Short mmCIF file of C-alpha atoms in Angstrom, two decimals:
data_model
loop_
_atom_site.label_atom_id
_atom_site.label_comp_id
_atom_site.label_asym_id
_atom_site.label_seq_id
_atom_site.Cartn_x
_atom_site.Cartn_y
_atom_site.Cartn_z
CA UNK A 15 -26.67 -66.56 -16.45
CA UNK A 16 -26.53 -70.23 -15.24
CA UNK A 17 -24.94 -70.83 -11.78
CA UNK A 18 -21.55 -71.22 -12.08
CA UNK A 19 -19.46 -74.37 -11.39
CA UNK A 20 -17.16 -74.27 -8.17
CA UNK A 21 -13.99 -74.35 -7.97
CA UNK A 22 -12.68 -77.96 -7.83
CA UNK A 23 -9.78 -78.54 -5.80
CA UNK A 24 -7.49 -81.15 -7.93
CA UNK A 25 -8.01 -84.05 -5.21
CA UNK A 26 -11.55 -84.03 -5.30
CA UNK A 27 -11.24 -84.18 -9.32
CA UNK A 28 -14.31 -85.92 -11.00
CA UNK A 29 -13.59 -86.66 -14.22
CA UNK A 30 -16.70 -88.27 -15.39
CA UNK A 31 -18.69 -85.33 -13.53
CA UNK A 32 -21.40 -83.59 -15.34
CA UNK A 33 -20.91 -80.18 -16.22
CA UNK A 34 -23.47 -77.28 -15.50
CA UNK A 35 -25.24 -75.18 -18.24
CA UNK A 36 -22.73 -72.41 -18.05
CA UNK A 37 -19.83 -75.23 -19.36
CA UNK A 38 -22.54 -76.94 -21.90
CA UNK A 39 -22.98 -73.64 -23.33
CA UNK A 40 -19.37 -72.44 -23.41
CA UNK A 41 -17.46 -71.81 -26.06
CA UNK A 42 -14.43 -74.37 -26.10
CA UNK A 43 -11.36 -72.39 -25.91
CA UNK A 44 -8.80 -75.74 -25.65
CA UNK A 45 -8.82 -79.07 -24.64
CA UNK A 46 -8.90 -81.76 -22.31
CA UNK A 47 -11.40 -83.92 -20.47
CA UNK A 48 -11.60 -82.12 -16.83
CA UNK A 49 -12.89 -78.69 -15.15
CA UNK A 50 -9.81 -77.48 -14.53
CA UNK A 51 -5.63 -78.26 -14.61
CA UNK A 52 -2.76 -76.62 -13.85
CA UNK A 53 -0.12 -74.82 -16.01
CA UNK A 54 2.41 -77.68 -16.41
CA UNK A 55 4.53 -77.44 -19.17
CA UNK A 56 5.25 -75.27 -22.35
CA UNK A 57 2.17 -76.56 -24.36
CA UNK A 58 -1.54 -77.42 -24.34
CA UNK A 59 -0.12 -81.33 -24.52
CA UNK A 60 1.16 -80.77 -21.36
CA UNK A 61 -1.26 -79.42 -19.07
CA UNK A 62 -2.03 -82.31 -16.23
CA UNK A 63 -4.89 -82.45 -13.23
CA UNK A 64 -3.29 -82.67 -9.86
CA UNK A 65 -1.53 -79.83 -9.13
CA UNK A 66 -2.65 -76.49 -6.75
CA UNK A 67 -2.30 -73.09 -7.65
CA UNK A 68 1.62 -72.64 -7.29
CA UNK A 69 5.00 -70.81 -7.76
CA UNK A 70 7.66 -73.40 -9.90
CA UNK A 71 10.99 -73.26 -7.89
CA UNK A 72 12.10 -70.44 -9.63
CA UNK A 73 9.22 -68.03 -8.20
CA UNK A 74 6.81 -68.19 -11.32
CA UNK A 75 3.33 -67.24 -10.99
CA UNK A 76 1.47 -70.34 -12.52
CA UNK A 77 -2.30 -70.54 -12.57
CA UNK A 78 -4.57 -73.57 -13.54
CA UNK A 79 -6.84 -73.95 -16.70
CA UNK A 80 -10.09 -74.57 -17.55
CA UNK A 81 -11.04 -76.52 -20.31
CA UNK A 82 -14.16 -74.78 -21.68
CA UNK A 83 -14.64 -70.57 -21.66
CA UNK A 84 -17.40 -69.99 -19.04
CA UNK A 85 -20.14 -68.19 -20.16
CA UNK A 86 -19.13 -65.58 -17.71
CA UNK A 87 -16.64 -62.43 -18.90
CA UNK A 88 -14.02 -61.25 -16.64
CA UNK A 89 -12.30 -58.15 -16.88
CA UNK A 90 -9.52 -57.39 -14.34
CA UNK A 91 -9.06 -54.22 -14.32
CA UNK A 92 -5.82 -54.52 -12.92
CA UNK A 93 -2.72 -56.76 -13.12
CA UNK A 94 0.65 -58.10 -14.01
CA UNK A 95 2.63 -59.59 -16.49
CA UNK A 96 6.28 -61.01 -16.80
CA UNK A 97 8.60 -61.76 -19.60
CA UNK A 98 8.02 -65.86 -18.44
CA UNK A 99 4.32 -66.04 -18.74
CA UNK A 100 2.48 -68.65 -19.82
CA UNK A 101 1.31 -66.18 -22.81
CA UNK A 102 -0.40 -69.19 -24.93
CA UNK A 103 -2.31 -70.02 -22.31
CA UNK A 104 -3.64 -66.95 -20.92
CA UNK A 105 -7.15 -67.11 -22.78
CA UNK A 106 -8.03 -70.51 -20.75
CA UNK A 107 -7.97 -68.96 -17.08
CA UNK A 108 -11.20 -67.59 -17.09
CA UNK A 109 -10.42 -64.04 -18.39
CA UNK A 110 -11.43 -62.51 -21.26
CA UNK A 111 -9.54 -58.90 -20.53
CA UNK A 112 -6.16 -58.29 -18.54
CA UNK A 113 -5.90 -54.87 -17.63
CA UNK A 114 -1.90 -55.49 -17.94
CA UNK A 115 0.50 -52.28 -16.58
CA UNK A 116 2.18 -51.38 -19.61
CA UNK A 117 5.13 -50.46 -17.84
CA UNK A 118 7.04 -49.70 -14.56
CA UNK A 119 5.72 -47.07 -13.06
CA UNK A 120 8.19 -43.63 -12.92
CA UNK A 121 9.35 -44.41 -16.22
CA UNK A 122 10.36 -41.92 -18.93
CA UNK A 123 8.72 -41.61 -22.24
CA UNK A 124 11.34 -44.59 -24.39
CA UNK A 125 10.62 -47.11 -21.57
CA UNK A 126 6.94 -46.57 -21.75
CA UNK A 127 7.50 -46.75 -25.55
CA UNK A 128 9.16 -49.55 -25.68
CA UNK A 129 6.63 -51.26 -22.92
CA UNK A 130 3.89 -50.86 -25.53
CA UNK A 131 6.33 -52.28 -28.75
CA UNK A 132 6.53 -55.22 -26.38
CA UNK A 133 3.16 -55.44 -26.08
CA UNK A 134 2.45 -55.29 -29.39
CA UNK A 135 4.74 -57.90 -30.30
CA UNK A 136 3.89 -60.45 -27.34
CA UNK A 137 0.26 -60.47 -29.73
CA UNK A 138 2.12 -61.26 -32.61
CA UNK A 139 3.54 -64.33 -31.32
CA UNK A 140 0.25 -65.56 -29.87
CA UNK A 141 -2.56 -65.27 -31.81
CA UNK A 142 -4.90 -66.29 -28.58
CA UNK A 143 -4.08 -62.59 -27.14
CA UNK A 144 -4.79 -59.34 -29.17
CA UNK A 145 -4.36 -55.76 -27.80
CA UNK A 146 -7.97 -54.66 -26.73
CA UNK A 147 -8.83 -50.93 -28.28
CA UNK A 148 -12.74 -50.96 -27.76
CA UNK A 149 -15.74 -52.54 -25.84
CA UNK A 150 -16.50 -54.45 -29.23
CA UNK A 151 -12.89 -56.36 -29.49
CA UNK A 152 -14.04 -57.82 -25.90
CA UNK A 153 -17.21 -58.97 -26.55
CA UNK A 154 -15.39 -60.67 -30.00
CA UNK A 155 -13.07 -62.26 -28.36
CA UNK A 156 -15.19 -63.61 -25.82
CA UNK A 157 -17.31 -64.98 -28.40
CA UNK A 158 -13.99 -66.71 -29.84
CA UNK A 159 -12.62 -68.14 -27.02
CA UNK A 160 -9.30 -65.88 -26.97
CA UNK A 161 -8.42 -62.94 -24.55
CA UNK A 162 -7.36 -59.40 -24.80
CA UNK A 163 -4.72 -57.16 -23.34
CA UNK A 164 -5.77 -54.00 -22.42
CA UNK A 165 -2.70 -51.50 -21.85
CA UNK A 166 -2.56 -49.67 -19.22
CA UNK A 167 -0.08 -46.77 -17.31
CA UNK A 168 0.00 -46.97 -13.25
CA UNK A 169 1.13 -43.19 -13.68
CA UNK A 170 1.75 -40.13 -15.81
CA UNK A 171 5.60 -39.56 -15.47
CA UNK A 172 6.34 -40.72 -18.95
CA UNK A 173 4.24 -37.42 -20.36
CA UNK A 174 6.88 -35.23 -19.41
CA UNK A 175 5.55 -31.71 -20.20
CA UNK A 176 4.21 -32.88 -23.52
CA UNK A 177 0.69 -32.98 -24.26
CA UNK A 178 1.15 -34.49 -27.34
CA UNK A 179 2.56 -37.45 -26.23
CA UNK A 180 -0.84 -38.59 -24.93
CA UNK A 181 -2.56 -38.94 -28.15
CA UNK A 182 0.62 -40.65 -28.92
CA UNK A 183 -0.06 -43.07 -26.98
CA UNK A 184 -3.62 -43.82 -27.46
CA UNK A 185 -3.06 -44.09 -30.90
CA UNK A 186 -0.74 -47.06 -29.73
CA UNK A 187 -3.06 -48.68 -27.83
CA UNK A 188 -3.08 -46.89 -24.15
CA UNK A 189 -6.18 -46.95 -22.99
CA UNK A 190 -6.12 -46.60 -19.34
CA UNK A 191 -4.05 -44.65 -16.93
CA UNK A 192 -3.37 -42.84 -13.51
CA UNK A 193 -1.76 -39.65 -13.45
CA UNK A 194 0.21 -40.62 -10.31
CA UNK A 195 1.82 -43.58 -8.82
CA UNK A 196 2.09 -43.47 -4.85
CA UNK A 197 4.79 -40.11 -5.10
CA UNK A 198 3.99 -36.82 -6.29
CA UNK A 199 4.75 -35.85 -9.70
CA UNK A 200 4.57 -33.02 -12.30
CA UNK A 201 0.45 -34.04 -12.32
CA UNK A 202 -0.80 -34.70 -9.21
CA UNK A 203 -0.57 -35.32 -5.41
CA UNK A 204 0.76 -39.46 -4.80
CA UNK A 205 -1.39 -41.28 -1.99
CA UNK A 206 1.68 -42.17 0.06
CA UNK A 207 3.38 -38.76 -0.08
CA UNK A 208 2.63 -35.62 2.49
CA UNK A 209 1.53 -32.89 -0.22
CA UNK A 210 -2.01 -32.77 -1.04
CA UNK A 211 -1.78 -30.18 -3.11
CA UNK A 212 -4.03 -31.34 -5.68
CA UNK A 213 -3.97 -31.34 -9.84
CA UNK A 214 -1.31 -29.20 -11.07
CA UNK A 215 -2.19 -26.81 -14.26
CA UNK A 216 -0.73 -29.37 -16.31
CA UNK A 217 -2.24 -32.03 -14.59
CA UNK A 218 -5.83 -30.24 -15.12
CA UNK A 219 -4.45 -30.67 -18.73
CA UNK A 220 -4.00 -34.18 -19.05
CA UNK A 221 -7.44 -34.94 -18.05
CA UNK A 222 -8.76 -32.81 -20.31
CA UNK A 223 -6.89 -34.85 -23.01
CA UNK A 224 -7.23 -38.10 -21.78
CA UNK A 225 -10.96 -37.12 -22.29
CA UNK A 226 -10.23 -35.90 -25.82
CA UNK A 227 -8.77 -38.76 -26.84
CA UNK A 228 -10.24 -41.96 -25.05
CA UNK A 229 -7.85 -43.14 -22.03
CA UNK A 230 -10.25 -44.07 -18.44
CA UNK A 231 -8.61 -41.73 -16.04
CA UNK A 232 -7.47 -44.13 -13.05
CA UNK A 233 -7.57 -42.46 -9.28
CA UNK A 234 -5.52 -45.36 -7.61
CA UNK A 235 -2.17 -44.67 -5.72
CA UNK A 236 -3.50 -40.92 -5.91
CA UNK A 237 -3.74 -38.63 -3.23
CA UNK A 238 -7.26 -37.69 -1.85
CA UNK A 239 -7.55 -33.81 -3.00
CA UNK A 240 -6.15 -35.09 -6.12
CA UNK A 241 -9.03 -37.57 -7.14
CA UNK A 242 -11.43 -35.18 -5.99
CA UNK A 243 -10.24 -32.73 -8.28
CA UNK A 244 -9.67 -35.22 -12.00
CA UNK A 245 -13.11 -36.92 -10.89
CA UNK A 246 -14.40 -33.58 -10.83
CA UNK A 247 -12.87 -32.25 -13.88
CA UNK A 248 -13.62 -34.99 -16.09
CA UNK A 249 -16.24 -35.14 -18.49
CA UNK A 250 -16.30 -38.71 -18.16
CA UNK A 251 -16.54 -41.70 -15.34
CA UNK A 252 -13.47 -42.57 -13.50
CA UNK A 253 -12.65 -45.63 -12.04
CA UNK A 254 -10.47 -47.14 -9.06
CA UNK A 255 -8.84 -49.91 -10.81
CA UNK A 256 -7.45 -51.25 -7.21
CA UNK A 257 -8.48 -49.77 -4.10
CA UNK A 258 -10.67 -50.88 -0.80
CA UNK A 259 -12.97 -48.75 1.38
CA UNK A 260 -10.37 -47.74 3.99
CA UNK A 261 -13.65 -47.44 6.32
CA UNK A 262 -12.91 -51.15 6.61
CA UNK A 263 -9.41 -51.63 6.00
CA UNK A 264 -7.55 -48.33 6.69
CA UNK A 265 -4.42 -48.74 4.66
CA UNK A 266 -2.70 -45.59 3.12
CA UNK A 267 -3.12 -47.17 -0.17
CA UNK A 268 -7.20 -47.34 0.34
CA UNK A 269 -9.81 -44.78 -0.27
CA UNK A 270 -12.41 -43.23 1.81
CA UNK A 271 -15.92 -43.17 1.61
CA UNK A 272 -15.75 -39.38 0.42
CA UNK A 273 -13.79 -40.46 -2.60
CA UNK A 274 -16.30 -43.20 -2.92
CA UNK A 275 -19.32 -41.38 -3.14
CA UNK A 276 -17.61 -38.91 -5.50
CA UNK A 277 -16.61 -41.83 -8.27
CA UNK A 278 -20.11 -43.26 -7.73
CA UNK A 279 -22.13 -39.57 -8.44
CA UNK A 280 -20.22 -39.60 -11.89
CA UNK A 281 -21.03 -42.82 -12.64
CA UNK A 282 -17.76 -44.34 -12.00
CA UNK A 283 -16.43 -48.10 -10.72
CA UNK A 284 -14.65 -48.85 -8.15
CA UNK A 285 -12.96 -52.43 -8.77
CA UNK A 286 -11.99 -53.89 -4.69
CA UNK A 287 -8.94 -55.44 -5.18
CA UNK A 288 -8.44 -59.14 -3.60
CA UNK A 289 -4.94 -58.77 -2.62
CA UNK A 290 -4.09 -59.48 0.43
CA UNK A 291 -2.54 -56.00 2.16
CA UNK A 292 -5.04 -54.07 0.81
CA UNK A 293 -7.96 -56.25 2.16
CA UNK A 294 -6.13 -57.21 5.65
CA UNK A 295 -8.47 -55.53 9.13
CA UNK A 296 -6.57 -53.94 11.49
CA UNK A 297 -5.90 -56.17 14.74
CA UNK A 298 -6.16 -59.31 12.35
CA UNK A 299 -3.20 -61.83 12.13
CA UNK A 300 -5.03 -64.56 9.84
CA UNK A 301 -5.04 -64.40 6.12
CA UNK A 302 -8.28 -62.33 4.53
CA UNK A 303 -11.22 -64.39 3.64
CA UNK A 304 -13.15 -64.21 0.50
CA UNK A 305 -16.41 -63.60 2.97
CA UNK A 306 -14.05 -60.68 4.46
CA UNK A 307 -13.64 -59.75 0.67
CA UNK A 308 -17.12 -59.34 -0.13
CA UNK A 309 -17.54 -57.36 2.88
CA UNK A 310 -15.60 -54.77 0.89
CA UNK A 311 -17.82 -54.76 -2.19
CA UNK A 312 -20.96 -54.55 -0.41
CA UNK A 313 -19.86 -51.53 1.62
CA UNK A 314 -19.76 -50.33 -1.92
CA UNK A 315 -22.71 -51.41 -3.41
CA UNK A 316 -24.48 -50.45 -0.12
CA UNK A 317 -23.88 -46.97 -0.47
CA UNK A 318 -24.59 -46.60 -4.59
CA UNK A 319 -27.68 -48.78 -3.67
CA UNK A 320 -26.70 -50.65 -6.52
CA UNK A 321 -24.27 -52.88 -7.75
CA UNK A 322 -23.61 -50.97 -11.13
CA UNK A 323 -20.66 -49.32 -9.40
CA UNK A 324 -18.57 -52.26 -8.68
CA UNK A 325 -16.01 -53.99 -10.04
CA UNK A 326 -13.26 -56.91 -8.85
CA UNK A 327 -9.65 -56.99 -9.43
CA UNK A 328 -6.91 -59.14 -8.45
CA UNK A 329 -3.31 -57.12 -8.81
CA UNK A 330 -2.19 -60.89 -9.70
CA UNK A 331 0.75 -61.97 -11.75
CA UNK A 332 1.45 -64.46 -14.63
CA UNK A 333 4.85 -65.14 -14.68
CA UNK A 334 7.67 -64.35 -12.31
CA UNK A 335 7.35 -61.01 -10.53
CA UNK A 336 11.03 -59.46 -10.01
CA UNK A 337 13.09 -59.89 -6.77
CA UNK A 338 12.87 -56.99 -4.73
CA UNK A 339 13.67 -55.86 -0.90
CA UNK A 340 11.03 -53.19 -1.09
CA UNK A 341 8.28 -52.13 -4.32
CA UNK A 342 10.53 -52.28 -7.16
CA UNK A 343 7.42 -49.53 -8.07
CA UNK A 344 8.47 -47.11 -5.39
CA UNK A 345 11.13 -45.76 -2.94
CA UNK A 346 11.55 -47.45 -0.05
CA UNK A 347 11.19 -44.11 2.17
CA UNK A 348 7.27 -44.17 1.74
CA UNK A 349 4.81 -46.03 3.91
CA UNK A 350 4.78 -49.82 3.71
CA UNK A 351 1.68 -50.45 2.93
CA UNK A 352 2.07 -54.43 3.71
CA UNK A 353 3.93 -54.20 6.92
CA UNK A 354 1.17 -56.15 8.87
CA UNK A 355 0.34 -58.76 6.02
CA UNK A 356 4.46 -58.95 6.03
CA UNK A 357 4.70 -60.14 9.48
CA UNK A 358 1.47 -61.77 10.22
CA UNK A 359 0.57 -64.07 6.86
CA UNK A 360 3.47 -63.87 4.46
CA UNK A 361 6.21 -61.44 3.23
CA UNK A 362 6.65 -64.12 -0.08
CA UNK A 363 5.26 -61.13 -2.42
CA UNK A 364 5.46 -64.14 -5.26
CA UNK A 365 3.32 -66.24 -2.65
CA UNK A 366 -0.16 -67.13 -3.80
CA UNK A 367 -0.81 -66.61 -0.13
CA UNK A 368 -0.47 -62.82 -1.05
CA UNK A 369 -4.14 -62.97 -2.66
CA UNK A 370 -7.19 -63.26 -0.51
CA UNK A 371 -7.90 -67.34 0.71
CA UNK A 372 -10.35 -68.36 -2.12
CA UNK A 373 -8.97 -66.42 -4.65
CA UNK A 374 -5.36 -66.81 -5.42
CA UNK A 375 -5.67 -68.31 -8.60
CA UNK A 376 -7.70 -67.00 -12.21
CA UNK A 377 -9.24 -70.12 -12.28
CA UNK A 378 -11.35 -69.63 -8.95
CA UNK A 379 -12.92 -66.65 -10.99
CA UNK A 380 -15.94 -69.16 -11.33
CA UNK A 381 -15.89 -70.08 -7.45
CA UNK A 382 -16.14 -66.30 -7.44
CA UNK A 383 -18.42 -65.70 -9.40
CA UNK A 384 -20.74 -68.95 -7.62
CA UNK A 385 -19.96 -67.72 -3.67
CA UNK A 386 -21.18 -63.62 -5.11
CA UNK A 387 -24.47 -65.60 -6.21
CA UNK A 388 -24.93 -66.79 -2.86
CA UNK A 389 -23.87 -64.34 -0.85
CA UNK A 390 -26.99 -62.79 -2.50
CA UNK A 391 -26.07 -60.50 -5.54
CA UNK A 392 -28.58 -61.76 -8.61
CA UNK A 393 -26.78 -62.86 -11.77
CA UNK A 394 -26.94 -60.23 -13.65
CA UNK A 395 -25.28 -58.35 -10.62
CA UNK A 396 -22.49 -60.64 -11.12
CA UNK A 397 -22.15 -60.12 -14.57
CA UNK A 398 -22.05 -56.16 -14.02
CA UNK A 399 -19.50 -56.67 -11.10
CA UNK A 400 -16.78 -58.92 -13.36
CA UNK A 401 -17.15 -57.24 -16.77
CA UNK A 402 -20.22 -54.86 -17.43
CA UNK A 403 -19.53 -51.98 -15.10
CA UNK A 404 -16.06 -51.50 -16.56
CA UNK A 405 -17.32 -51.89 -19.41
CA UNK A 406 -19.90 -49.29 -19.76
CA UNK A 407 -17.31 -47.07 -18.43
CA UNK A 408 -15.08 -48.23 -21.15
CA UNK A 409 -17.42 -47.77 -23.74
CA UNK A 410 -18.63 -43.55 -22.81
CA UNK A 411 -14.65 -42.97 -22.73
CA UNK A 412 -13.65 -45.27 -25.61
CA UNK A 413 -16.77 -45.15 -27.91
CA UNK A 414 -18.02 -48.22 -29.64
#
């Protein structure tokens, strides 16, 4: 993999700059005659140089272009999307596969339903986005310059006490979820509640189906006996889709280096998440670094002794994320996991300044991608840490 270009901030624009190999041997996925632009209007016409990453005056999530696919894929194995996004652009950010939740979290079986109808149809209407079902439809649609949703559940509420309705959903396109989100359930212990009673029977159940039929078990938001136990059970590799080493950052929401070691002996990924809560040191008051962010993933590579065990994700939006006093995800009774980051660097939870400084927009993913190279992972360590780790997971759970 050719080093990657840097991040260009829009004042110190070049527009007669040379590109590097990874951009000459890109496959074009728009138009235009710079590196990068922002998201400025409702069509390719309209996309301008000169603006930072942003929210519009309404709160929207906007983040800037680039006007050639990197050679690079990027899967985020975790993230966001609203109703407003930019949907027709969301192949030209530097992504290849948005891990998108599905649907709110606690939600009962015709929400969920109807979160992956909408799904569907948000791929009708754009025909740069398709629903992702296996490794293969990534590495297509990387080759044709488009991107892929990849549907996921941040818990296991909508199951109910019927089996069935997993296979249900896979059939539809699932193919990713955690049994729990934050609060206890009918499955499993949450991570912010005081059980830790572990998988339930039924929960026991659902990994054995999720195994059956294809879905990547999740242990995020879940309670410590909890993953143990579905990492355990499984027959295949788990993954963290969002979590930090709370050895370095001991939030709540963060796992420790038990749970760690356990996802990295089955040959699971854990994805360190850049935003900003989750990646915040205790005693700090200054807004996480990227540097401070790669602290994270080497405390995991250092103890796999490899990189083949880490992944990055952003828990970024595209679009406008709701108004809310508290987690629209959760009750407000729980722990707030973003108390400090709240008073210290910003409580704007629409606030770009809620992502790690360096990468608050899709765009850096190539600044990313360059500062991993010399912080001293090789390349092909970089391109197992933004796509090829969760995909090899993907493709033992998945198949082909």
């Amino acid at each position: 993999m050719a080093r990657l270009l840097p991040f260009i901030q829009p004042e110190e624009a070049d527009m007669t700059m040379p590109r590097r190999d990874f951009l000459k041997q890109a496959t074009v996925a728009g138009v235009g005659g710079s590196a990068l632009g922002p998201i400025s209007g409702t069509s390719e016409d309209e996309i301008t140089v000169g603006t930072p990453p942003q929210e519009a005056s309404h709160g929207k999530s906007v983040h800037r272009v680039l006007d050639e696919d990197p050679t690079l894929t990027y899967v985020d194995p975790c993230m966001q999307i609203w109703p407003d996004a930019d949907f027709h652009l969301a192949h030209r950010h530097g992504v290849t596969a948005y891990a998108v939740t599905a649907w709110d979290p606690h939600a009962d079986v015709r929400t969920a339903t109807d979160g992956i109808m909408y799904w569907h149809g948000i791929t009708h209407e754009h025909p740069n986005l398709e629903i992702i079902k296996t490794v293969a439809d990534v590495r297509r649609l990387k080759r044709e310059g488009k991107a892929g949703l990849l549907l996921a559940a941040q818990d296991g509420d909508w199951i109910g006490y019927q089996l069935g309705r997993i296979e249900a959903f896979a059939a539809m396109g699932l193919r990713m979820m955690l049994l729990v989100y934050n609060a206890t359930n009918q499955l499993a212990d949450g991570c912010l509640d005081r059980t830790e009673g572990g998988l339930t029977r039924l929960g026991e159940r659902v990994v054995d189906e999720c195994n059956r039929v294809g879905i990547i078990l999740d242990c995020s938001h879940t309670g410590k006996r909890s993953t143990l136990e579905i990492m355990d059970r499984s027959r295949h590799p788990c993954v963290y889709s969002h979590s930090n080493p709370s050895a370095i950052v001991p939030n709540p929401r963060n796992i420790d280096d038990e749970q760690i070691k356990a996802c990295i002996a089955g040959n699971g990924v854990i994805a360190l998440v850049s935003w900003g809560p989750l990646t915040m040191r205790p005693g700090t008051t200054h807004r996480p670094t990227l540097e401070e962010f790669f602290a994270l993933i080497d405390h995991v590579a250092d103890m796999a002794g490899t990189a083949d065990n880490v992944a990055i994700s952003t828990d970024m939006s595209i679009g406008t994320y709701p108004a809310h006093g508290h987690d629209p995800f959760g009750p407000p009774t729980y722990p707030d996991i973003a108390a400090q980051y709240n008073e210290h660097v910003t409580a704007d939870f629409r606030s770009p300044r809620r992502q790690v400084e360096g990468f608050e927009d899709y765009a850096q993913i190539v600044d990313v991608a360059d500062r991993l190279l010399s912080h001293g992972y090789s390349d092909r360590d970089v391109e197992k840490i933004l796509a090829d780790n969760f995909l090899r997971v993907a493709l033992e759970v998945w198949g082909a």
